[in-house]
mmCIF file of C-alpha atoms in Angstrom:
data_model
loop_
_atom_site.group_PDB
_atom_site.id
_atom_site.type_symbol
_atom_site.label_atom_id
_atom_site.label_comp_id
_atom_site.label_asym_id
_atom_site.label_seq_id
_atom_site.Cartn_x
_atom_site.Cartn_y
_atom_site.Cartn_z
ATOM 1 C CA SER A 1 -172.228 -279.408 16.189
ATOM 2 C CA TYR A 2 -174.130 -281.829 18.547
ATOM 3 C CA VAL A 3 -172.143 -284.652 20.072
ATOM 4 C CA LEU A 4 -173.244 -287.953 21.697
ATOM 5 C CA THR A 5 -170.825 -289.542 23.995
ATOM 6 C CA GLN A 6 -170.746 -293.317 24.615
ATOM 7 C CA PRO A 7 -168.244 -295.358 26.653
ATOM 8 C CA PRO A 8 -166.088 -297.304 24.193
ATOM 9 C CA SER A 9 -166.657 -300.582 26.010
ATOM 10 C CA VAL A 10 -168.784 -302.306 28.539
ATOM 11 C CA SER A 11 -168.321 -305.749 30.030
ATOM 12 C CA VAL A 12 -170.798 -307.926 31.734
ATOM 13 C CA ALA A 13 -171.132 -311.609 32.967
ATOM 14 C CA PRO A 14 -173.865 -313.615 31.270
ATOM 15 C CA GLY A 15 -177.140 -313.305 33.169
ATOM 16 C CA GLN A 16 -176.248 -309.878 34.542
ATOM 17 C CA THR A 17 -177.499 -306.460 33.550
ATOM 18 C CA ALA A 18 -175.523 -304.237 31.138
ATOM 19 C CA LYS A 19 -176.095 -300.537 31.100
ATOM 20 C CA ILE A 20 -174.806 -298.409 28.130
ATOM 21 C CA SER A 21 -174.962 -294.677 28.602
ATOM 22 C CA CYS A 22 -175.306 -291.915 25.951
ATOM 23 C CA GLY A 23 -174.569 -288.352 26.962
ATOM 24 C CA GLY A 24 -175.442 -285.132 25.096
ATOM 25 C CA ASN A 25 -176.500 -281.638 25.762
ATOM 26 C CA HIS A 26 -180.202 -281.584 26.659
ATOM 27 C CA ILE A 27 -180.522 -285.138 25.431
ATOM 28 C CA GLY A 28 -183.687 -285.320 27.663
ATOM 29 C CA THR A 29 -185.510 -283.073 25.267
ATOM 30 C CA LYS A 30 -184.649 -285.365 22.273
ATOM 31 C CA ARG A 31 -185.899 -288.797 20.999
ATOM 32 C CA VAL A 32 -183.111 -291.302 21.477
ATOM 33 C CA HIS A 33 -182.787 -294.457 19.346
ATOM 34 C CA TRP A 34 -180.474 -297.326 19.920
ATOM 35 C CA TYR A 35 -179.091 -299.828 17.363
ATOM 36 C CA GLN A 36 -177.259 -303.084 17.781
ATOM 37 C CA GLN A 37 -174.670 -304.210 15.216
ATOM 38 C CA LYS A 38 -172.995 -307.493 15.239
ATOM 39 C CA PRO A 39 -169.727 -307.981 13.148
ATOM 40 C CA GLY A 40 -170.322 -308.083 9.414
ATOM 41 C CA GLN A 41 -174.040 -307.321 9.725
ATOM 42 C CA ALA A 42 -176.198 -304.380 9.344
ATOM 43 C CA PRO A 43 -177.423 -302.383 12.260
ATOM 44 C CA VAL A 44 -180.726 -303.472 13.924
ATOM 45 C CA LEU A 45 -183.008 -300.995 15.819
ATOM 46 C CA VAL A 46 -183.516 -302.253 19.347
ATOM 47 C CA VAL A 47 -185.126 -299.281 21.081
ATOM 48 C CA TYR A 48 -186.708 -296.178 19.594
ATOM 49 C CA ASP A 49 -188.190 -292.968 20.975
ATOM 50 C CA ASP A 50 -186.300 -293.401 24.200
ATOM 51 C CA SER A 51 -187.919 -296.538 25.391
ATOM 52 C CA ASP A 52 -190.145 -298.376 22.802
ATOM 53 C CA ARG A 53 -189.117 -301.705 21.371
ATOM 54 C CA PRO A 54 -189.722 -302.697 17.752
ATOM 55 C CA SER A 55 -191.579 -306.000 17.326
ATOM 56 C CA GLY A 56 -189.313 -309.004 17.756
ATOM 57 C CA ILE A 57 -186.914 -307.384 20.059
ATOM 58 C CA PRO A 58 -186.952 -309.109 23.490
ATOM 59 C CA GLU A 59 -188.099 -307.386 26.573
ATOM 60 C CA ARG A 60 -184.694 -307.702 27.963
ATOM 61 C CA PHE A 61 -183.773 -304.530 25.974
ATOM 62 C CA SER A 62 -185.072 -301.331 27.442
ATOM 63 C CA GLY A 63 -184.231 -297.687 27.180
ATOM 64 C CA SER A 64 -184.629 -294.529 29.408
ATOM 65 C CA ASN A 65 -184.019 -290.763 28.790
ATOM 66 C CA SER A 66 -185.123 -288.881 31.849
ATOM 67 C CA GLY A 67 -181.911 -286.655 31.710
ATOM 68 C CA ASN A 68 -178.378 -286.851 30.884
ATOM 69 C CA PRO A 69 -177.372 -289.551 30.023
ATOM 70 C CA ALA A 70 -179.771 -291.660 28.174
ATOM 71 C CA THR A 71 -179.349 -295.250 28.975
ATOM 72 C CA LEU A 72 -179.779 -298.618 27.154
ATOM 73 C CA THR A 73 -180.340 -301.498 29.678
ATOM 74 C CA ILE A 74 -180.008 -305.186 28.789
ATOM 75 C CA THR A 75 -181.127 -307.489 31.573
ATOM 76 C CA LYS A 76 -180.162 -311.234 31.697
ATOM 77 C CA VAL A 77 -177.388 -310.676 29.273
ATOM 78 C CA GLU A 78 -176.736 -313.561 26.758
ATOM 79 C CA ALA A 79 -173.656 -314.336 24.808
ATOM 80 C CA GLY A 80 -175.600 -313.408 21.554
ATOM 81 C CA ASP A 81 -175.958 -309.872 22.942
ATOM 82 C CA GLU A 82 -172.349 -309.383 22.258
ATOM 83 C CA ALA A 83 -172.100 -306.532 19.642
ATOM 84 C CA ASP A 84 -171.573 -302.691 19.137
ATOM 85 C CA TYR A 85 -174.371 -300.619 20.289
ATOM 86 C CA TYR A 86 -175.081 -296.981 18.974
ATOM 87 C CA CYS A 87 -177.240 -294.260 20.276
ATOM 88 C CA GLN A 88 -178.732 -291.635 17.886
ATOM 89 C CA VAL A 89 -180.577 -288.449 17.817
ATOM 90 C CA TRP A 90 -181.817 -285.859 15.451
ATOM 91 C CA ASP A 91 -180.406 -282.345 16.111
ATOM 92 C CA ASN A 92 -183.040 -280.067 15.103
ATOM 93 C CA SER A 93 -180.888 -276.943 15.595
ATOM 94 C CA SER A 94 -178.800 -278.015 12.602
ATOM 95 C CA ASP A 95 -181.066 -280.560 10.792
ATOM 96 C CA LEU A 96 -178.620 -283.341 11.166
ATOM 97 C CA TRP A 97 -178.820 -286.972 12.375
ATOM 98 C CA VAL A 98 -176.006 -287.665 14.982
ATOM 99 C CA PHE A 99 -174.732 -291.052 16.149
ATOM 100 C CA GLY A 100 -172.838 -291.757 19.209
ATOM 101 C CA GLY A 101 -169.336 -293.306 18.933
ATOM 102 C CA GLY A 102 -170.603 -296.691 19.767
ATOM 103 C CA THR A 103 -169.960 -299.067 22.622
ATOM 104 C CA LYS A 104 -168.716 -302.618 22.297
ATOM 105 C CA LEU A 105 -170.545 -304.915 24.696
ATOM 106 C CA THR A 106 -168.438 -307.868 25.755
ATOM 107 C CA VAL A 107 -170.102 -310.771 27.469
ATOM 108 C CA LEU A 108 -167.425 -312.346 29.711
ATOM 109 C CA GLN B 1 -191.012 -309.618 3.157
ATOM 110 C CA VAL B 2 -189.796 -306.113 3.788
ATOM 111 C CA GLN B 3 -186.396 -305.749 2.266
ATOM 112 C CA LEU B 4 -183.803 -303.208 1.095
ATOM 113 C CA VAL B 5 -181.112 -304.182 -1.427
ATOM 114 C CA GLU B 6 -178.137 -301.792 -2.171
ATOM 115 C CA SER B 7 -176.183 -301.964 -5.296
ATOM 116 C CA GLY B 8 -173.471 -299.939 -7.165
ATOM 117 C CA GLY B 9 -170.476 -300.137 -4.779
ATOM 118 C CA ASP B 10 -167.248 -300.412 -6.386
ATOM 119 C CA VAL B 11 -163.533 -299.410 -6.444
ATOM 120 C CA VAL B 12 -163.002 -296.039 -7.887
ATOM 121 C CA GLN B 13 -160.206 -293.509 -8.223
ATOM 122 C CA PRO B 14 -160.191 -290.148 -6.087
ATOM 123 C CA GLY B 15 -162.228 -287.495 -7.777
ATOM 124 C CA ARG B 16 -164.519 -289.864 -9.761
ATOM 125 C CA SER B 17 -168.227 -290.262 -9.261
ATOM 126 C CA LEU B 18 -170.391 -293.170 -8.374
ATOM 127 C CA ARG B 19 -174.152 -293.685 -8.001
ATOM 128 C CA LEU B 20 -175.589 -296.186 -5.408
ATOM 129 C CA SER B 21 -179.101 -297.582 -5.683
ATOM 130 C CA CYS B 22 -181.401 -299.123 -2.957
ATOM 131 C CA ALA B 23 -184.214 -301.255 -4.136
ATOM 132 C CA ALA B 24 -187.179 -301.490 -1.741
ATOM 133 C CA SER B 25 -189.731 -304.228 -1.640
ATOM 134 C CA GLY B 26 -192.456 -305.502 0.719
ATOM 135 C CA PHE B 27 -193.673 -302.208 1.762
ATOM 136 C CA THR B 28 -195.225 -298.878 0.298
ATOM 137 C CA PHE B 29 -191.883 -297.326 -0.434
ATOM 138 C CA SER B 30 -193.545 -293.783 -1.241
ATOM 139 C CA ASN B 31 -194.923 -293.602 2.284
ATOM 140 C CA PHE B 32 -191.641 -293.538 4.079
ATOM 141 C CA GLY B 33 -188.585 -291.356 4.413
ATOM 142 C CA MET B 34 -185.318 -292.902 3.544
ATOM 143 C CA VAL B 35 -181.736 -292.330 4.477
ATOM 144 C CA TRP B 36 -178.120 -293.344 3.693
ATOM 145 C CA VAL B 37 -175.764 -294.240 6.441
ATOM 146 C CA ARG B 38 -172.077 -295.149 6.071
ATOM 147 C CA GLN B 39 -169.418 -297.037 8.111
ATOM 148 C CA ALA B 40 -165.708 -296.766 7.372
ATOM 149 C CA PRO B 41 -163.742 -299.917 7.968
ATOM 150 C CA GLY B 42 -163.374 -300.372 11.836
ATOM 151 C CA LYS B 43 -165.359 -297.201 12.507
ATOM 152 C CA GLY B 44 -168.689 -296.186 13.694
ATOM 153 C CA LEU B 45 -171.964 -295.346 11.886
ATOM 154 C CA GLU B 46 -172.148 -291.966 10.217
ATOM 155 C CA TRP B 47 -175.397 -290.596 8.818
ATOM 156 C CA VAL B 48 -175.055 -289.277 4.999
ATOM 157 C CA ALA B 49 -178.406 -288.086 4.058
ATOM 158 C CA LEU B 50 -182.265 -288.121 4.433
ATOM 159 C CA ILE B 51 -184.873 -287.701 1.948
ATOM 160 C CA TRP B 52 -188.689 -287.296 2.722
ATOM 161 C CA TYR B 53 -191.229 -289.702 1.357
ATOM 162 C CA ASP B 54 -192.117 -287.620 -1.555
ATOM 163 C CA GLY B 55 -188.596 -286.065 -2.197
ATOM 164 C CA SER B 56 -189.644 -282.723 -1.146
ATOM 165 C CA HIS B 57 -187.174 -282.313 1.592
ATOM 166 C CA LYS B 58 -183.578 -283.362 1.624
ATOM 167 C CA TYR B 59 -180.889 -283.166 4.290
ATOM 168 C CA SER B 60 -177.232 -284.128 4.223
ATOM 169 C CA ALA B 61 -174.327 -284.188 6.586
ATOM 170 C CA ASP B 62 -172.023 -281.231 6.394
ATOM 171 C CA SER B 63 -168.963 -283.104 5.246
ATOM 172 C CA MET B 64 -170.917 -284.278 2.221
ATOM 173 C CA LYS B 65 -172.868 -281.335 1.254
ATOM 174 C CA GLY B 66 -172.193 -280.308 -2.356
ATOM 175 C CA ARG B 67 -170.706 -283.513 -3.251
ATOM 176 C CA PHE B 68 -173.405 -286.201 -2.358
ATOM 177 C CA THR B 69 -177.006 -286.068 -3.514
ATOM 178 C CA ILE B 70 -179.863 -288.130 -2.350
ATOM 179 C CA SER B 71 -182.816 -288.813 -4.600
ATOM 180 C CA ARG B 72 -185.652 -291.352 -5.126
ATOM 181 C CA ASP B 73 -187.993 -292.536 -7.807
ATOM 182 C CA ASN B 74 -191.140 -293.767 -6.132
ATOM 183 C CA SER B 75 -192.307 -295.233 -9.436
ATOM 184 C CA LYS B 76 -189.502 -297.653 -9.339
ATOM 185 C CA ASN B 77 -189.376 -298.219 -5.459
ATOM 186 C CA THR B 78 -185.659 -297.010 -5.554
ATOM 187 C CA LEU B 79 -183.584 -294.728 -3.552
ATOM 188 C CA TYR B 80 -180.246 -293.188 -5.056
ATOM 189 C CA LEU B 81 -177.118 -291.656 -3.733
ATOM 190 C CA GLN B 82 -175.113 -289.819 -6.241
ATOM 191 C CA MET B 83 -171.521 -289.400 -5.007
ATOM 192 C CA ASN B 84 -169.231 -286.860 -6.753
ATOM 193 C CA SER B 85 -165.525 -285.847 -6.263
ATOM 194 C CA LEU B 86 -164.886 -288.972 -4.147
ATOM 195 C CA ARG B 87 -162.059 -288.888 -1.600
ATOM 196 C CA ALA B 88 -160.110 -291.679 0.153
ATOM 197 C CA GLU B 89 -162.007 -290.808 3.351
ATOM 198 C CA ASP B 90 -165.439 -291.806 1.637
ATOM 199 C CA THR B 91 -164.185 -295.354 1.540
ATOM 200 C CA ALA B 92 -166.949 -297.194 3.653
ATOM 201 C CA VAL B 93 -169.933 -299.578 3.599
ATOM 202 C CA TYR B 94 -172.967 -297.546 2.591
ATOM 203 C CA TYR B 95 -176.233 -298.658 3.972
ATOM 204 C CA CYS B 96 -179.780 -297.422 3.036
ATOM 205 C CA ALA B 97 -182.399 -297.519 5.728
ATOM 206 C CA ARG B 98 -186.074 -296.807 6.082
ATOM 207 C CA LYS B 99 -187.069 -294.038 8.401
ATOM 208 C CA LYS B 100 -190.012 -295.150 10.832
ATOM 209 C CA GLY B 101 -193.143 -293.244 10.349
ATOM 210 C CA ASP B 102 -195.704 -294.292 7.717
ATOM 211 C CA ILE B 103 -197.313 -290.987 6.483
ATOM 212 C CA VAL B 104 -200.586 -292.875 6.330
ATOM 213 C CA VAL B 105 -200.418 -292.991 10.162
ATOM 214 C CA GLY B 106 -199.191 -289.533 10.856
ATOM 215 C CA PRO B 107 -197.244 -286.603 9.535
ATOM 216 C CA PRO B 108 -193.568 -287.042 8.572
ATOM 217 C CA ALA B 109 -191.100 -286.388 11.547
ATOM 218 C CA ASN B 110 -187.401 -286.149 10.935
ATOM 219 C CA ASN B 111 -186.495 -287.584 14.214
ATOM 220 C CA ASP B 112 -187.945 -291.090 13.621
ATOM 221 C CA GLY B 113 -185.564 -293.994 13.941
ATOM 222 C CA PHE B 114 -184.489 -296.190 11.082
ATOM 223 C CA ASP B 115 -186.260 -299.451 11.394
ATOM 224 C CA ILE B 116 -185.275 -301.449 8.243
ATOM 225 C CA TRP B 117 -181.783 -301.568 6.838
ATOM 226 C CA GLY B 118 -180.109 -303.080 3.729
ATOM 227 C CA GLN B 119 -177.143 -305.311 3.907
ATOM 228 C CA GLY B 120 -174.793 -302.482 2.594
ATOM 229 C CA THR B 121 -172.616 -301.883 -0.437
ATOM 230 C CA MET B 122 -168.882 -301.344 -0.291
ATOM 231 C CA VAL B 123 -167.323 -298.132 -1.907
ATOM 232 C CA THR B 124 -163.527 -298.128 -1.973
ATOM 233 C CA VAL B 125 -161.921 -294.914 -3.126
ATOM 234 C CA SER B 126 -158.161 -295.739 -4.135
ATOM 235 C CA SER B 127 -155.762 -294.902 -6.701
#
């Protein structure tokens, strides 16, 4: 079965740039989506189709998928960005959705 | 406003059944695919099932095939998850979510992301 690998945790100081990776076999051929989940809340889509942002998501959030891994980048990190982040793809060889294990972003 | 509201979560004994509902409002429900996603306490997100806008195609995670069934009633703007033979490891918060991709704009694609989520409903399987 298809596996997405994320680092368990990433730490960054306020104002700096956070990069969260998402590795998977031939991930560059898939559409990668990213979700932010704060404690006790439902997930929120922050990047879809590798690099597009839903309305209302700050430009500080961006994504790329030019190879392995795909990456979520958050510039000028704020305390409010502290959350768990999940990547996701559709595995069309098995007709299944797959989530990465999640990355806890800590703002120092 | 666009909203999804889950209900039906409960404490149930192993082996019993439970049906979850997800009421949609603020958008044309029959134009969008829908999914269920669950999250066990302290764990990550796990996709459960997907249903096309018209109910014609359904997909489910391997660990839930044969036990969980996704369905929808477009006349009631409601999504369902029938869960049978529940196990302790099914204990989780269950979220419904809307899959991006309005069929009015283009043909359905399974790999669209999930742009609207409900607040979740808790299912606890315990004796």
